[in-house]
Coordinates of C-alpha atoms and ligand atoms in Angstrom, one line a residue:
X1 CA 17.4 22.7 -16.3
X2 CA 19.8 21.6 -13.5
X3 CA 17.9 20.9 -10.0
X4 CA 18.6 23.6 -7.2
X5 CA 21.8 22.5 -5.0
X6 CA 19.4 22.2 -2.2
X7 CA 17.6 19.1 -4.1
X8 CA 20.5 17.6 -5.0
X9 CA 21.2 17.0 -1.1
X10 CA 17.6 16.4 -0.1
X11 CA 17.9 13.2 -2.6
X12 CA 21.1 12.2 -1.5
X13 CA 20.0 12.1 2.2
X14 CA 17.2 10.5 1.3
X15 CA 19.0 7.4 -0.9
X16 CA 21.1 7.4 2.3
X17 CA 18.5 7.5 4.8
X18 CA 15.6 4.9 2.6
X19 CA 17.7 2.1 2.3
X20 CA 17.9 0.9 5.9
X21 CA 13.9 1.5 6.6
X22 CA 13.6 -0.3 3.1
X23 CA 16.0 -3.0 3.9
X24 CA 14.1 -4.3 7.6
X25 CA 11.0 -3.9 5.9
X26 CA 12.0 -6.6 2.7
X27 CA 14.0 -8.8 5.3
X28 CA 10.4 -9.0 7.3
X29 CA 8.3 -9.4 3.6
X30 CA 11.5 -12.1 3.3
X31 CA 10.6 -14.3 5.8
X32 CA 6.7 -14.1 4.9
X33 CA 7.0 -15.0 2.1
X34 CA 9.3 -18.1 2.8
X35 CA 6.5 -19.2 5.0
X36 CA 4.3 -18.6 2.0
X37 CA 6.4 -20.6 -0.5
X38 CA 6.8 -23.4 2.6
X39 CA 3.0 -23.3 2.4
X40 CA 0.0 -25.6 0.3
X41 CA -2.7 -23.1 0.2
X42 CA -5.9 -24.4 -1.7
X43 CA -7.9 -21.5 -1.2
X44 CA -5.8 -18.5 -2.1
X45 CA -5.8 -16.5 1.7
X46 CA -1.9 -15.6 0.4
X47 CA -2.9 -14.2 -2.5
X48 CA -1.7 -10.9 -2.2
X49 CA 1.7 -11.7 -0.3
X50 CA 3.5 -10.1 -3.3
X51 CA 7.3 -9.7 -2.4
X52 CA 8.1 -7.1 -4.6
X53 CA 5.9 -4.8 -2.4
X54 CA 8.0 -2.3 -0.5
X55 CA 7.1 -3.7 2.4
X56 CA 4.5 -6.6 3.3
X57 CA 2.3 -4.4 5.4
X58 CA -0.8 -4.0 2.9
X59 CA -0.8 -8.1 2.5
X60 CA -3.9 -9.9 4.0
X61 CA -3.7 -11.4 7.4
X62 CA -0.7 -9.5 8.2
X63 CA -0.5 -6.0 10.4
X64 CA 2.4 -3.6 10.7
X65 CA 3.0 -1.0 13.7
X66 CA 3.2 2.4 12.8
X67 CA 6.9 1.8 11.3
X68 CA 5.9 -1.2 9.0
X69 CA 7.4 -4.2 11.3
X70 CA 5.3 -6.7 11.1
X71 CA 3.1 -7.3 14.5
X72 CA 0.2 -9.6 13.7
X73 CA -0.2 -12.4 11.2
X74 CA -3.5 -13.9 11.5
X75 CA -3.6 -17.4 9.5
X76 CA -6.6 -19.1 11.7
X77 CA -8.5 -21.5 10.2
X78 CA -7.3 -21.1 6.0
X79 CA -7.2 -24.9 5.1
X80 CA -3.1 -24.4 4.7
X81 CA -0.7 -27.3 5.0
X82 CA 3.0 -27.8 5.1
X83 CA 5.6 -26.8 7.0
X84 CA 7.0 -23.7 8.8
X85 CA 10.0 -21.8 8.5
X86 CA 13.1 -20.9 10.6
X87 CA 12.6 -17.2 8.9
X88 CA 9.3 -16.4 10.8
X89 CA 12.3 -15.3 13.7
X90 CA 12.8 -12.8 12.3
X91 CA 9.7 -11.1 12.9
X92 CA 11.4 -9.4 15.7
X93 CA 8.0 -7.1 16.5
X94 CA 5.6 -10.5 15.4
X95 CA 3.2 -10.4 19.5
X96 CA 0.1 -12.8 17.8
X97 CA 0.9 -15.3 15.7
X98 CA -2.1 -17.5 14.8
X99 CA -2.2 -20.8 12.8
X100 CA -4.8 -21.9 14.6
X101 CA -6.8 -24.7 12.9
X102 CA -4.5 -25.8 10.0
X103 CA -3.4 -28.2 8.6
X104 CA 0.4 -27.9 9.1
X105 CA 3.5 -29.9 9.9
X106 CA 6.5 -30.4 11.0
X107 CA 8.2 -29.6 13.4
X108 CA 8.3 -25.9 14.9
X109 CA 10.8 -24.2 14.6
X110 CA 12.9 -23.3 17.5
X111 CA 13.7 -19.4 16.0
X112 CA 10.0 -19.0 17.0
X113 CA 12.4 -18.5 20.5
X114 CA 13.6 -15.3 18.9
X115 CA 10.2 -14.0 18.7
X116 CA 10.6 -12.2 22.3
X117 CA 7.7 -9.6 21.5
X118 CA 5.0 -12.8 21.1
X119 CA 1.8 -12.4 23.0
X120 CA 0.2 -14.9 21.9
X121 CA 0.9 -18.2 19.9
X122 CA -1.9 -20.2 18.4
X123 CA -0.8 -23.6 16.7
X124 CA -3.8 -26.2 18.4
X125 CA -5.4 -28.6 15.7
X126 CA -2.6 -28.7 13.4
X127 CA -0.7 -31.3 12.3
X128 CA 2.6 -30.5 14.3
X129 CA 5.4 -33.5 15.5
X130 CA 7.9 -33.3 18.0
X131 CA 8.6 -31.4 20.7
X132 CA 7.3 -27.9 22.0
X133 CA 10.9 -26.2 21.2
X134 CA 12.4 -25.7 24.5
X135 CA 13.6 -22.5 23.2
X136 CA 9.8 -21.1 23.8
X137 CA 10.6 -20.8 27.1
X138 CA 12.6 -17.4 26.6
X139 CA 9.7 -16.1 25.5
X140 CA 8.6 -13.5 28.6
X141 CA 5.8 -11.6 27.0
X142 CA 3.9 -14.8 26.2
X143 CA 0.0 -15.2 27.7
X144 CA -1.4 -17.9 25.3
X145 CA 0.8 -20.8 23.9
X146 CA -1.8 -23.3 22.4
X147 CA 0.4 -25.7 20.3
X148 CA -0.8 -29.0 20.9
X149 CA -1.7 -31.3 18.1
X150 CA -5.1 -33.0 18.9
X151 CA -4.6 -35.5 15.5
Ligands
LIG1 C1 -2.8 -31.6 4.4 O1 -1.2 -32.8 4.6 C2 -0.8 -33.5 4.6 C3 0.9 -33.4 4.6 O2 1.5 -32.1 3.9 C4 -1.5 -33.3 2.9 O3 -1.2 -35.4 2.5 C5 -2.9 -34.1 3.2 O4 -3.5 -33.3 2.2 C6 -3.6 -32.5 4.2 N1 -4.5 -32.8 4.2 C7 -5.6 -32.2 4.2 C8 -7.3 -32.1 4.6 O5 -5.1 -30.3 3.2
LIG2 C1 17.0 -17.3 16.7 O1 17.0 -18.9 17.5 C2 18.2 -19.9 16.9 C3 17.5 -21.4 17.5 O2 16.8 -20.4 19.0 C4 19.5 -19.9 16.9 O3 20.6 -20.4 16.8 C5 19.5 -17.9 16.0 O4 21.2 -17.7 16.4 C6 18.6 -17.1 16.8 N1 19.1 -16.1 15.9 C7 18.4 -14.8 16.0 C8 19.2 -13.7 15.0 O5 18.4 -14.3 17.8
LIG3 C1 -1.8 -35.7 9.4 O1 -0.6 -36.3 9.3 C2 -1.1 -38.1 9.2 C3 0.9 -38.1 8.6 O2 1.4 -37.7 8.4 C4 -1.5 -37.9 7.7 O3 -1.9 -39.1 7.6 C5 -2.8 -36.9 8.4 O4 -4.0 -37.3 7.5 C6 -2.6 -35.7 8.8 N1 -3.7 -34.8 9.3 C7 -4.8 -34.3 8.0 C8 -6.3 -33.4 8.8 O5 -4.7 -33.8 7.0

């Protein structure tokens, strides 16, 4: 039984339009998955971060806007060790990056300066080394920056 012609056209059109949204969403999922791989997560708080899903919007500790783009990552007080990844700079709609009270080490990636929608960057109570990157000065919307290490 052949499908009506309009169905064929509609499917073709969908195939043209859908990948663009998927690629964007997957890019953000991939960026967060890179973070997961770099972190040591003894309490499995990142267990739901499944990179095979269409987008990261159903993952715990991740919040998206209506366009399925990530606006919050809430991982404060989660016993995480390891390092951050430059790919975090790809979350272009990110407003809240909450990583306080973990044991994350290494340097703060200068790529965070690409997060031009960031309102709050909470990195306090971690084990970062090195300076706060100059690039964070680009973040005009940033109202809360708590980046000091107290260890
Ligand atoms: C903190 O991170 C360091 C370096 O990754 C690791 O050796 C140490 O075991 C971690 N401490 C805790 C309490 O997770
Ligand atoms: C992100 O930031 C880095 C370092 O600040 C810069 O080299 C890079 O070009 C930026 N990438 C994008 C996509 O803006
Ligand atoms: C922070 O890192 C130092 C050395 O890298 C390590 O000795 C210390 O245990 C770390 N702090 C915590 C809370 O794990």
